[in-house]
mmCIF file of C-alpha atoms in Angstrom:
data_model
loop_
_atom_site.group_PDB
_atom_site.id
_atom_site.type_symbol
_atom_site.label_atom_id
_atom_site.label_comp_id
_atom_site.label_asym_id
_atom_site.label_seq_id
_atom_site.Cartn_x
_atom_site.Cartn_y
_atom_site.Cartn_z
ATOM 1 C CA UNK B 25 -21.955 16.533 5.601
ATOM 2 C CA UNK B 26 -23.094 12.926 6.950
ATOM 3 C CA UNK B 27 -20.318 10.637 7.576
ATOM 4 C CA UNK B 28 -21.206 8.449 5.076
ATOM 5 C CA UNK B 29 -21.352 10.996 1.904
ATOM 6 C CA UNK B 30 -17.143 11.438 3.762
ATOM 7 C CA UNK B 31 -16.620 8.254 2.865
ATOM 8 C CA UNK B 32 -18.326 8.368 -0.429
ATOM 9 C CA UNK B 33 -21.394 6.727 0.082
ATOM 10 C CA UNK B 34 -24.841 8.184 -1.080
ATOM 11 C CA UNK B 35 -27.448 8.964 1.456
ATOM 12 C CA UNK B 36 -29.972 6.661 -0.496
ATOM 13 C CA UNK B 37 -27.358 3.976 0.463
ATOM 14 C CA UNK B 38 -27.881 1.451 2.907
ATOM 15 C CA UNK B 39 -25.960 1.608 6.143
ATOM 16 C CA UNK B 40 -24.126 -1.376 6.805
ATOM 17 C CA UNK B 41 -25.108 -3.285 9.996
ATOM 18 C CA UNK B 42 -22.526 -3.544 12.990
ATOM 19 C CA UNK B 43 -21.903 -7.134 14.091
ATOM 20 C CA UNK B 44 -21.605 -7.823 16.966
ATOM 21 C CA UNK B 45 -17.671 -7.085 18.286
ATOM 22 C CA UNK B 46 -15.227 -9.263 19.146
ATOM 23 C CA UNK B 47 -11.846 -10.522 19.142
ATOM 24 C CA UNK B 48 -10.466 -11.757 15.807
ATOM 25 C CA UNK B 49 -6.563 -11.449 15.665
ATOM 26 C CA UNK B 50 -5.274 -13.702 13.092
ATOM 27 C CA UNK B 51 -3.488 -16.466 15.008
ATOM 28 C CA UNK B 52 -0.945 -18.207 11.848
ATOM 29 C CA UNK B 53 -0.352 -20.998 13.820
ATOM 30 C CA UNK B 54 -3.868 -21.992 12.558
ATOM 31 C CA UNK B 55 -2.833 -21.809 9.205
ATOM 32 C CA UNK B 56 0.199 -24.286 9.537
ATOM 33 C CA UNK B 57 0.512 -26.455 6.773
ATOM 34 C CA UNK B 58 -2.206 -25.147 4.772
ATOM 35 C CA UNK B 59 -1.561 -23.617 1.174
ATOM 36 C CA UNK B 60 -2.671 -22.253 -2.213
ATOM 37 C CA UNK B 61 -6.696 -21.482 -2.228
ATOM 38 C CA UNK B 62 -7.353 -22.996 1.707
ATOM 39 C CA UNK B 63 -4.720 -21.050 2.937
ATOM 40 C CA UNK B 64 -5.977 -17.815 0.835
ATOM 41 C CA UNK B 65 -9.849 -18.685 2.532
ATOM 42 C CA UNK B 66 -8.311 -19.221 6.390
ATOM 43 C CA UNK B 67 -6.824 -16.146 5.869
ATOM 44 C CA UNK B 68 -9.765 -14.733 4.542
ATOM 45 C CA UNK B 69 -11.921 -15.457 7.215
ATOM 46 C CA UNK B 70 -10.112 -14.746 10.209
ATOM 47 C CA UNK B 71 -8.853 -11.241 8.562
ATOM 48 C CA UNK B 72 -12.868 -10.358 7.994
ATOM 49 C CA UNK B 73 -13.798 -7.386 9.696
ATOM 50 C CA UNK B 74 -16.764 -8.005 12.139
ATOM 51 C CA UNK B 75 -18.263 -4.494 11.968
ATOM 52 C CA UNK B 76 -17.822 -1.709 9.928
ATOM 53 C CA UNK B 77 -17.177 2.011 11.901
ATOM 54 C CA UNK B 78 -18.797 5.181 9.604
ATOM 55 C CA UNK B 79 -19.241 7.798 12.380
ATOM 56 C CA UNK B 80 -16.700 10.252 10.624
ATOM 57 C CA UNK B 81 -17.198 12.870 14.025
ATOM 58 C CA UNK B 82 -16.652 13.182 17.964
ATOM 59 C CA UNK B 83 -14.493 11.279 20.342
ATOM 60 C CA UNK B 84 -15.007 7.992 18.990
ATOM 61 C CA UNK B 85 -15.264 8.698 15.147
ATOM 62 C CA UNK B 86 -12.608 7.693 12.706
ATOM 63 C CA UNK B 87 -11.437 11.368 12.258
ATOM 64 C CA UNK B 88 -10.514 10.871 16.245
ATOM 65 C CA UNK B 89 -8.985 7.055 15.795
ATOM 66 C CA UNK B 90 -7.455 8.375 12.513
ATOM 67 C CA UNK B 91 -5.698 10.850 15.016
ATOM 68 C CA UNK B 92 -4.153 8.026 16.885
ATOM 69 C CA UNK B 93 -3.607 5.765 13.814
ATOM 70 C CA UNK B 94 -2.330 8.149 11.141
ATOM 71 C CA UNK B 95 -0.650 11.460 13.338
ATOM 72 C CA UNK B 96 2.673 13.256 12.205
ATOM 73 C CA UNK B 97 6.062 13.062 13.879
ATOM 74 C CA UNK B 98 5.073 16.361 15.655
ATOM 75 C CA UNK B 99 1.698 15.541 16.520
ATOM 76 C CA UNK B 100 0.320 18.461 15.031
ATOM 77 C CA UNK B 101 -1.859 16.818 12.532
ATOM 78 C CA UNK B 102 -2.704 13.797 9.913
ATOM 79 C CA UNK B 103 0.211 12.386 8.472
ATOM 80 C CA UNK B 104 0.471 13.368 4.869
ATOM 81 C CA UNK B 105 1.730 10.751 2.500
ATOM 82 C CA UNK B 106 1.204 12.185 -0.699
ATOM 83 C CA UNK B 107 3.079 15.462 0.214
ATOM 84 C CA UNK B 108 4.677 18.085 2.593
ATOM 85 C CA UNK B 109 1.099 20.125 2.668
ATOM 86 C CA UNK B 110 -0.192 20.555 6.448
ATOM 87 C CA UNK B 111 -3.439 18.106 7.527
ATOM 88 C CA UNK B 112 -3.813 19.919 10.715
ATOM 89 C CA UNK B 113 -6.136 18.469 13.144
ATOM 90 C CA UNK B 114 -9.664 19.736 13.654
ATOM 91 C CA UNK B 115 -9.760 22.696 16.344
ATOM 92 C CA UNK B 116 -12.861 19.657 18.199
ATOM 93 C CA UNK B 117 -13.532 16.557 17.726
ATOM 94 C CA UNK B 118 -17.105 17.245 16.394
ATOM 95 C CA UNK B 119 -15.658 18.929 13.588
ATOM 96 C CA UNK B 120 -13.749 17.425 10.244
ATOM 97 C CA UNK B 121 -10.566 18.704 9.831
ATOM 98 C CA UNK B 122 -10.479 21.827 6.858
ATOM 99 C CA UNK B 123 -8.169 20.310 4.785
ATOM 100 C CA UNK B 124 -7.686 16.527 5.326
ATOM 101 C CA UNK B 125 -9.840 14.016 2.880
ATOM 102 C CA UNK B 126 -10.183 9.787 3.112
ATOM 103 C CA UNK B 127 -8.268 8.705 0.428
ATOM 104 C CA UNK B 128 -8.996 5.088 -0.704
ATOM 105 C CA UNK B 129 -6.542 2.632 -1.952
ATOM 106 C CA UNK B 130 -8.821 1.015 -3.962
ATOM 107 C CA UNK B 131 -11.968 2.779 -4.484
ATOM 108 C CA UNK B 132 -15.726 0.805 -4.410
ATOM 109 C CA UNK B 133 -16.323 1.234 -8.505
ATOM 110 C CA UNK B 134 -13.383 -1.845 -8.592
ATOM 111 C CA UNK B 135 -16.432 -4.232 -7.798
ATOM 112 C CA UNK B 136 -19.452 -4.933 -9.227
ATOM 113 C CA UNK B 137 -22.614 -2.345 -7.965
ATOM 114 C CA UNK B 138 -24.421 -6.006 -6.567
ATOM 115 C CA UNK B 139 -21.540 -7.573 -4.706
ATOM 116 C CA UNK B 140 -20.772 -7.530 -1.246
ATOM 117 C CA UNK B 141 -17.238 -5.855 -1.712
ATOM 118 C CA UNK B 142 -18.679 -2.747 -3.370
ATOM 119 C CA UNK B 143 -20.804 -1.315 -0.313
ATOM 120 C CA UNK B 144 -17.996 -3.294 2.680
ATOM 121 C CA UNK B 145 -14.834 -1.456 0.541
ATOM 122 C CA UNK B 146 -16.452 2.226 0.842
ATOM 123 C CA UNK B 147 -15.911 1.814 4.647
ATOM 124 C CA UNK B 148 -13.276 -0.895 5.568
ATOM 125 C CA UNK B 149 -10.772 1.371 7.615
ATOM 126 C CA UNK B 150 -7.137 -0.225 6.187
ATOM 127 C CA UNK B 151 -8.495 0.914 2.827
ATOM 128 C CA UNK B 152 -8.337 4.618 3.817
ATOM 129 C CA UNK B 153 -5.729 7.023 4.255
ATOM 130 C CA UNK B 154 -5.612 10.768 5.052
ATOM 131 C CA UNK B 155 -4.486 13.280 2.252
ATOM 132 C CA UNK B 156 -5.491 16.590 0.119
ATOM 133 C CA UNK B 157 -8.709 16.664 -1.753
ATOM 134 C CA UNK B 158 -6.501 16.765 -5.059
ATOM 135 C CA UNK B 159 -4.840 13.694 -4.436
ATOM 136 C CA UNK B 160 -8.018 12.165 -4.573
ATOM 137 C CA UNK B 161 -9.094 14.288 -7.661
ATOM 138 C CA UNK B 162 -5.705 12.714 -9.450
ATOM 139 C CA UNK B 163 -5.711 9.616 -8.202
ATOM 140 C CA UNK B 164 -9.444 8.898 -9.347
ATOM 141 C CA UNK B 165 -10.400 4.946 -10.142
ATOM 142 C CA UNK B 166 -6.768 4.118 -11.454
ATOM 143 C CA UNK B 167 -4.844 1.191 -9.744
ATOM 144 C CA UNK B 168 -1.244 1.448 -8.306
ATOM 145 C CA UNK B 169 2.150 1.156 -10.843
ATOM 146 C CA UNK B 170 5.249 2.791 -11.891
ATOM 147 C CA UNK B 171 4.480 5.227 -13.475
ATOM 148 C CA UNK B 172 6.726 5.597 -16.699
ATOM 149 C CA UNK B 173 5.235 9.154 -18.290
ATOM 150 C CA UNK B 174 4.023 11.203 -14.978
ATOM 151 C CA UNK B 175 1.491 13.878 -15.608
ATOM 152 C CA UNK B 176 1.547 14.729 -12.117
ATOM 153 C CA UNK B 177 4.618 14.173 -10.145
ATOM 154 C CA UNK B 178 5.344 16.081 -6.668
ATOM 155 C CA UNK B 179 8.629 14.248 -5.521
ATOM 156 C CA UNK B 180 6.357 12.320 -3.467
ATOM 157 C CA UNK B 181 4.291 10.389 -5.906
ATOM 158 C CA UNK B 182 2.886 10.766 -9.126
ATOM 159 C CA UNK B 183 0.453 10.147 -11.723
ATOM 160 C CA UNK B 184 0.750 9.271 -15.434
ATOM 161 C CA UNK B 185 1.188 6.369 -17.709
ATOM 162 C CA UNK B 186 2.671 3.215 -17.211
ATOM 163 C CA UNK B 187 3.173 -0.091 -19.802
ATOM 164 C CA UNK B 188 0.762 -3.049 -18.075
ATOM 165 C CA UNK B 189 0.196 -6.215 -19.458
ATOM 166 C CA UNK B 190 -2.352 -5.695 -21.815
ATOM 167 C CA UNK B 191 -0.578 -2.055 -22.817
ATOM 168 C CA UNK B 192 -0.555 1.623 -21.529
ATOM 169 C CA UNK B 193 -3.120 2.231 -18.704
ATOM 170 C CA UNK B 194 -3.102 5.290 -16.542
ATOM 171 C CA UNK B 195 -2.039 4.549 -13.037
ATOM 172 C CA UNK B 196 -0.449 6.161 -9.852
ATOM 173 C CA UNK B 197 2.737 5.965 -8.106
ATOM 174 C CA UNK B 198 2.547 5.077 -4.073
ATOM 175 C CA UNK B 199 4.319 8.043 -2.177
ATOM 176 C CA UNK B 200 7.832 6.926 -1.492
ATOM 177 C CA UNK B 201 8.133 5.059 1.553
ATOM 178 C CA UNK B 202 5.368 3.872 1.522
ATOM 179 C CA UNK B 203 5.224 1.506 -1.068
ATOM 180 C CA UNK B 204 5.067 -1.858 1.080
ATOM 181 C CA UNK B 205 2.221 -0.573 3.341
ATOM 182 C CA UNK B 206 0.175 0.194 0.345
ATOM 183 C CA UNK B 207 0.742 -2.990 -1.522
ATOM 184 C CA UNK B 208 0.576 -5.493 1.910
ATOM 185 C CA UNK B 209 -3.417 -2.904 2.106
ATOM 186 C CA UNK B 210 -3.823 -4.494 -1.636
ATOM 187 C CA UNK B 211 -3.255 -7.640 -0.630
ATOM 188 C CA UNK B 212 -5.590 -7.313 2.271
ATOM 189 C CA UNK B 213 -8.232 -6.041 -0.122
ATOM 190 C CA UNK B 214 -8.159 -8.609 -2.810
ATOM 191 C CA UNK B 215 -7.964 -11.325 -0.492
ATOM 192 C CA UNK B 216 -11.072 -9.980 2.289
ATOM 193 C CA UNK B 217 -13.409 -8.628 -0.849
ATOM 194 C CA UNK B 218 -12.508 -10.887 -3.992
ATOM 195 C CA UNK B 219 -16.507 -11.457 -4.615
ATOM 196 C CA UNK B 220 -17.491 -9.219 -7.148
ATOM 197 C CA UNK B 221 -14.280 -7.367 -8.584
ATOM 198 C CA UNK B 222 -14.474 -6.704 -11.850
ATOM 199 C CA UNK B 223 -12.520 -9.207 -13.750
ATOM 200 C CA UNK B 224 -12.938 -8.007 -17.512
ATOM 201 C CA UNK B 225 -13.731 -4.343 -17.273
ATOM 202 C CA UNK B 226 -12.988 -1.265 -15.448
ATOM 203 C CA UNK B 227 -9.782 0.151 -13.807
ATOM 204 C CA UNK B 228 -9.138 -2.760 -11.323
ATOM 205 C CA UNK B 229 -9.810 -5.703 -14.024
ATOM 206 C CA UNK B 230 -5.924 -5.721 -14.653
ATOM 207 C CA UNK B 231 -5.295 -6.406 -10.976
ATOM 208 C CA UNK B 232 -7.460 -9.498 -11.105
ATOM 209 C CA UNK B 233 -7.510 -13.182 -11.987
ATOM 210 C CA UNK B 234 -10.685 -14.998 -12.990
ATOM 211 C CA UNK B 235 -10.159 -17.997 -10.420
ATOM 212 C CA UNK B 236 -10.196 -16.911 -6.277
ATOM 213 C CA UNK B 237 -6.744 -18.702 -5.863
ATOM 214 C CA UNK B 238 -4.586 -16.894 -6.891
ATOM 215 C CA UNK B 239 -6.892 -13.923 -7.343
ATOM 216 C CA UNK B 240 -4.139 -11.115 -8.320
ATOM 217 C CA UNK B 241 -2.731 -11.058 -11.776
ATOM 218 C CA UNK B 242 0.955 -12.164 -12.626
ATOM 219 C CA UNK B 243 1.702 -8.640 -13.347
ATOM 220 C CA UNK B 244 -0.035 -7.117 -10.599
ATOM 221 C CA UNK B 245 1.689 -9.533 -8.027
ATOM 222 C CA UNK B 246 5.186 -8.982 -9.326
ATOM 223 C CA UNK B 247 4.366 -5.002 -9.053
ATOM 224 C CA UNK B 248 3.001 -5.253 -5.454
ATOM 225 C CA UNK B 249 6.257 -8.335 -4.385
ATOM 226 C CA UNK B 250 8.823 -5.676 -5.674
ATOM 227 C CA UNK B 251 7.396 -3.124 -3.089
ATOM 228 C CA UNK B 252 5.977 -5.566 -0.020
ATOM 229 C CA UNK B 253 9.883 -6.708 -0.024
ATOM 230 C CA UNK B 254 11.623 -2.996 0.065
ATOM 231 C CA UNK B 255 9.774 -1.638 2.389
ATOM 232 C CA UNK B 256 9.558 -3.757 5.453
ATOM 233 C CA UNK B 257 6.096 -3.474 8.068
ATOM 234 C CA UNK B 258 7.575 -0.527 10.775
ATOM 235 C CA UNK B 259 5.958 0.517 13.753
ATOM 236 C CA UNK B 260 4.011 2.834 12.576
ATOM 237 C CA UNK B 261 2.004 0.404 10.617
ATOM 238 C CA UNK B 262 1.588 -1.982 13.237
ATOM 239 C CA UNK B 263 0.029 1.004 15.339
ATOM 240 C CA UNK B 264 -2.310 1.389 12.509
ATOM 241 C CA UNK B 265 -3.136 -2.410 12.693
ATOM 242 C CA UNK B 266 -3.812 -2.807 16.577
ATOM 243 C CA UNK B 267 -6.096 0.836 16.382
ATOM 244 C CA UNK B 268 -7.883 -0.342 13.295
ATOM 245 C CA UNK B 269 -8.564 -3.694 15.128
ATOM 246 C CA UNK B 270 -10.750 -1.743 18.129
ATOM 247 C CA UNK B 271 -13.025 -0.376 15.727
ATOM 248 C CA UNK B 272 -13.087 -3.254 12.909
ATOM 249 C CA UNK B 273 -12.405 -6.395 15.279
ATOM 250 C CA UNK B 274 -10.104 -7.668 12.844
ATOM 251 C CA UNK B 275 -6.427 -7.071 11.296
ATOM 252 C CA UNK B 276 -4.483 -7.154 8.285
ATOM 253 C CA UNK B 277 -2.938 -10.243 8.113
ATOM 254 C CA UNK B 278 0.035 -8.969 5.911
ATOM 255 C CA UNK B 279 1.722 -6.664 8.203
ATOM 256 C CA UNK B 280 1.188 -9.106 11.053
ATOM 257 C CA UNK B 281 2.909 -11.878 8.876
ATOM 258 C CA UNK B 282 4.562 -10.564 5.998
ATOM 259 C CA UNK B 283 5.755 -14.213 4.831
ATOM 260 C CA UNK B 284 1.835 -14.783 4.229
ATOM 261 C CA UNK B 285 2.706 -12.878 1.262
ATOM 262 C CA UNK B 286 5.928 -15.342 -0.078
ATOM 263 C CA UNK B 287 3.064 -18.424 0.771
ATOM 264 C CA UNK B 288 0.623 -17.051 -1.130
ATOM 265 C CA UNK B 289 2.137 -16.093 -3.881
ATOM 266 C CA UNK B 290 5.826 -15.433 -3.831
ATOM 267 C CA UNK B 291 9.149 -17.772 -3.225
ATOM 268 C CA UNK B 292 6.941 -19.798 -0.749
ATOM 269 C CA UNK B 293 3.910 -20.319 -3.373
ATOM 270 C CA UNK B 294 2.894 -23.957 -3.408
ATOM 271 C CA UNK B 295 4.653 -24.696 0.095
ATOM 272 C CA UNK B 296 2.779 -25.163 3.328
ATOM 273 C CA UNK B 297 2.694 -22.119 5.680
ATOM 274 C CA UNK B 298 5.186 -22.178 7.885
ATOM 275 C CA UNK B 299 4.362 -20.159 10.887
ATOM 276 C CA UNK B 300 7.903 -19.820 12.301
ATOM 277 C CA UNK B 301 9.136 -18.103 8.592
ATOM 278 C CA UNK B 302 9.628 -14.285 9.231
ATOM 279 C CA UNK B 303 10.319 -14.334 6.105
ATOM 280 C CA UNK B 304 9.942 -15.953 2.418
ATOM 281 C CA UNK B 305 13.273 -16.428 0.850
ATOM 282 C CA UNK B 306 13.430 -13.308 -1.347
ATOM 283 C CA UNK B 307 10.908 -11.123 0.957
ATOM 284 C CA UNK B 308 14.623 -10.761 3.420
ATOM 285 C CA UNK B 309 15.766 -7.487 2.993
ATOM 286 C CA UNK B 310 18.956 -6.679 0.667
ATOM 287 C CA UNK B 311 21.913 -4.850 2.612
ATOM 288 C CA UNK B 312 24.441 -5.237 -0.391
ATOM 289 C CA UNK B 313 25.995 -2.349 -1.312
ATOM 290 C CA UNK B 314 26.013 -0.655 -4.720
ATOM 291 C CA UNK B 315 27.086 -2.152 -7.710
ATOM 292 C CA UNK B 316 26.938 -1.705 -11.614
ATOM 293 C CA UNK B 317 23.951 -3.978 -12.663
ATOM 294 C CA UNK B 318 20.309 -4.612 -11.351
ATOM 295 C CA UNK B 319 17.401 -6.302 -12.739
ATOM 296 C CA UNK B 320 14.067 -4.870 -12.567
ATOM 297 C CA UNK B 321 12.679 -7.527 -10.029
ATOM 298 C CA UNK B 322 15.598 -6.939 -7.337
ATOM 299 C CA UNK B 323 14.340 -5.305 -3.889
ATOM 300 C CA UNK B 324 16.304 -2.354 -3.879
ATOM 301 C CA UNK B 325 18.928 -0.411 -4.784
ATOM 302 C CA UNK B 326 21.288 0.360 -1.419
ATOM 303 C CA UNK B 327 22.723 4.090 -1.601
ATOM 304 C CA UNK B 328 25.698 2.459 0.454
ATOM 305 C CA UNK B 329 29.605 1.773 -0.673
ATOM 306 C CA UNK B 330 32.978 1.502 1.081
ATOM 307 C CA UNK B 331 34.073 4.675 -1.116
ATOM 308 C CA UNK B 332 31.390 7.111 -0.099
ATOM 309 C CA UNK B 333 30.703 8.642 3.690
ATOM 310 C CA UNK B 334 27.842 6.962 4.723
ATOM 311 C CA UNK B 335 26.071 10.555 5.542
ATOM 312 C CA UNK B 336 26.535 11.475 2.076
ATOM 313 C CA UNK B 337 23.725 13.606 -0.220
ATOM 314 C CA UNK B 338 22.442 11.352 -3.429
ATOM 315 C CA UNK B 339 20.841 11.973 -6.158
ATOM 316 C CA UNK B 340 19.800 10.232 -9.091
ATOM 317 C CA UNK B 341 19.272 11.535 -12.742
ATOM 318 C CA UNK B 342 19.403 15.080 -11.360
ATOM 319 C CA UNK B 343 16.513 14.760 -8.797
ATOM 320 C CA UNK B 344 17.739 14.493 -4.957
ATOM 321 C CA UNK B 345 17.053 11.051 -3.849
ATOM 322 C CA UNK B 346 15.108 11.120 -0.035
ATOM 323 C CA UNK B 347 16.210 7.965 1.846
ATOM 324 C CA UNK B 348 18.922 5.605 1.758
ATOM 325 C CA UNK B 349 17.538 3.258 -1.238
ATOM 326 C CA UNK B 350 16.077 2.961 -4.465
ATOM 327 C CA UNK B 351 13.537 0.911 -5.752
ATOM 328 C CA UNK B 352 14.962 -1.042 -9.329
ATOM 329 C CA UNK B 353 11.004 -0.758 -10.634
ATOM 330 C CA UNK B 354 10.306 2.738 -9.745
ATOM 331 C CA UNK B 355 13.215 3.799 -12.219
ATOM 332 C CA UNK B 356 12.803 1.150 -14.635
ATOM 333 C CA UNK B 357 15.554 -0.327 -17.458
ATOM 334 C CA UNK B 358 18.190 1.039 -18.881
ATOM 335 C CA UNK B 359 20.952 3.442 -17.342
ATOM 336 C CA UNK B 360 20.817 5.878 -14.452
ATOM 337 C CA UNK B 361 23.327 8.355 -13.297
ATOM 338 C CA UNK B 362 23.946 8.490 -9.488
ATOM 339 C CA UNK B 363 25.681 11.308 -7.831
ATOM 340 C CA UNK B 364 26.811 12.051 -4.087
ATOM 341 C CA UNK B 365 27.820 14.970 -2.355
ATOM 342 C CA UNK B 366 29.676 15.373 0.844
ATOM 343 C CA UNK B 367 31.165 18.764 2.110
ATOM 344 C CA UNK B 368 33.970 18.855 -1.036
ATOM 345 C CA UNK B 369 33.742 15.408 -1.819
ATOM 346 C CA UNK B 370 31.474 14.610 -4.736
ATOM 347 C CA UNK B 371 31.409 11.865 -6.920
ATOM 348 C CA UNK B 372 29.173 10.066 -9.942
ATOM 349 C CA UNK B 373 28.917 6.817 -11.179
ATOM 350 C CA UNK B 374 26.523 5.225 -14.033
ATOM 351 C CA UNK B 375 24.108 1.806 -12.832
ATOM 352 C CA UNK B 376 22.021 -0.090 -15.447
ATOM 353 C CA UNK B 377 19.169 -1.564 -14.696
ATOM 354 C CA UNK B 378 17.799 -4.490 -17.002
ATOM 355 C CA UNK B 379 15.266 -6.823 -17.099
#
C-alpha cells in the first residue's frame, strides 16, 4: 500500500511539494500586544508547517517518528487512545504495523475539494493519531461533542448523538484524558487551514464561522474551552510537539502556549496577548473539592473531599470512574449519583449539574 493511500490520499492525487526545512518555533513574544484577527494570522503563520512528511515506511517514516511521538508506557507499541486493544509495533521498520491505523481528528472532506486545506489536512502530522481500523470506521466525517445517546461507547469514548446548535447531529466523544490534546489539535487546525472549510454544509460546517476571526462557532468554542481547561498540556504532548516539529518544521502553538487559547477566544478575548500569562483567567486549573452544585461550563468535577481517603474507588451512575475528575459537560444537566469505595468504607452522595 503507498504511503499516501495510508493516509487517505488517492494515487491520482498530487503529492505535495516539500519546502525547504527550517526552523519555525513559535516565539509569543512576537505576538505581544496583538489581538482578535492579527493575532489569529501571526499565529497562523508562524504555526504553518514548512513541509509536509508522507513516507509512511523505514527509519525515517512517520510509522518510525510515530514510534517516538505516540509509544505506550511499556514501550511495546502505539499508544492506544480509543481503547485497551494492543497497537504493537511493526516486527521492521519497512513494514506497517498489523493492527495500528492514522486516525484523523478532522478528516480532509471538512474543506472544500479546491482549497488548500483539503489536500495540506490529509497529511499535517498533529492531525493524526494511532488507533484500530474501527475507530476510524465509527468515527467517520463526524466532529467532536458529548455525546448524549452513545451508539458506541467502550468506557473510553464513544459515538452517538448529541444536541448542537442547530439540533441533533451525530458526533464522537474524545477518549477520556485526552480531551484537551484533542481540542488544543482543533484549534491548531481551524486556525493553520481556515481557507476552504465548509461553512454551510457538511459535518464540520457547525464547527465554523463565516468570518476568519473568530473562525470557530460559539458552540463549538465553548465545547472545545470546557476540555482545553481540564486537561492541562503534559509531557507527553509536548514530546509529540518537539518530534512533530523535525519532520513538519513547525509546532502547535496551543500546547506551547495554552493562554493563546483564553486570547483568542476565551476570558482573554479582546485583550492584547500577554506573553508572560500561563494562563487565561478561567483556563487555571480547579483544585476545589466536591460539592453539591456545578454548572455545565465549570472545568471539572474534583473526586476529592476531607470525608473520603484520598485513594478511594469512584464511580458515577454505576460506571467506575478512571481518574481523579470529572468533566461537568461529558455528563451533562441534571443529577448524578457518586459513590466511593475504600476497603469497608463506602459511601454515596447525589451532585446536580445545571446549566
Amino acid at each position: 500500500m503507498s504511503s499516501l493511500r495510508k493516509f487517505g490520499i488517492g494515487l491520482s492525487s498530487v503529492l505535495l511539494v516539500a519546502l525547504p526545512m527550517k526552523a519555525v518555533a513559535p516565539r509569543s513574544s512576537a505576538w505581544a500586544g496583538l489581538e482578535g484577527e492579527e493575532l489569529k494570522r501571526a499565529v497562523a503563520s508562524a504555526s504553518t508547517p514548512q513541509t509536509y512528511h508522507t513516507v509512511m515506511l523505514g527509519e525515517n517514516g512517520v510509522w518510525s517518528l510515530l514510534r517516538k511521538s505516540d509509544a505506550n508506557e511499556s514501550n511495546t507499541g502505539y499508544l492506544n487512545r480509543f481503547g485497551n486493544e494492543s497497537l504493537e509495533f511493526p516486527v521492521s521498520p519497512d513494514l506497517p504495523p498489523a493492527a495500528a491505523t492514522l486516525v484523523p481528528l478532522l478528516p480532509n472532506v471538512w474543506w472544500k475539494s479546491v482549497a488548500p486545506g483539503y489536500e495540506a489536512a490529509k497529511v499535517d502530522l498533529y492531525n493524526f493519531w494511532p488507533g484500530l481500523l474501527n475507530v476510524l470506521k465509527l468515527k467517520g466525517s463526524y466532529g467532536p461533542g458529548t455525546v448524549d445517546t452513545p451508539e458506541y461507547d467502550n468506557g473510553t469514548w464513544s459515538v452517538g448523538t448529541w444536541f448542537f446548535a442547530d439540533g441533533v447531529r451525530h458526533a464522537w466523544q474524545p477518549p477520556r484524558g485526552y480531551e484537551g490534546d484533542f481540542a488544543r489539535v482543533m484549534f491548531y487546525m481551524l486556525t493553520v487551514y481556515p481557507d476552504g472549510l465548509e461553512q454551510t454544509v457538511g459535518y464540520g460546517a457547525p464547527y465554523v464561522e463565516r468570518s476568519y476571526y473568530p473562525g470557530i462557532s460559539d458552540e463549538a468554542v465553548r465545547q472545545l474551552l470546557v476540555w482545553h481547561r481540564a486537561d492541562a498540556v503534559d509531557e507527553r504532548e509536548l514530546r509529540r510537539n518537539d518530534l512533530i516539529e523535525t519532520v513538519q518544521g513547525n509546532r502547535n502553538p496551543f500546547v506551547d502556549t495554552p493562554a493563546l487559547v483564553e486570547f483568542l477566544w476565551g476570558s482573554e478575548k479582546g485583550s492584547g496577548f500577554d506573553p508572560s500569562a500561563e494562563t487565561g483567567g478561567d483556563s487555571e486549573t480547579d483544585t476545589s473539592p466536591l460539592r453539591a452544585s456545578y454548572r455545565l461550563s465549570d472545568s471539572r468535577i474534583n473526586l476529592s473531599s476531607p470525608f473520603v481517603p484520598s485513594d478511594a474507588e469512584w464511580s458515577v451512575d454505576g460506571k467506575a470512574v478512571e481518574g481523579d475528575y470529572l468533566l461537568p459537560s461529558v455528563l451533562g444537566t441534571g443529577m448524578h449519583e457518586l459513590c466511593y469505595r475504600k476497603g469497608d468504607k463506602v459511601g454515596k452522595l447525589l451532585i446536580e449539574i445545571i446549566k
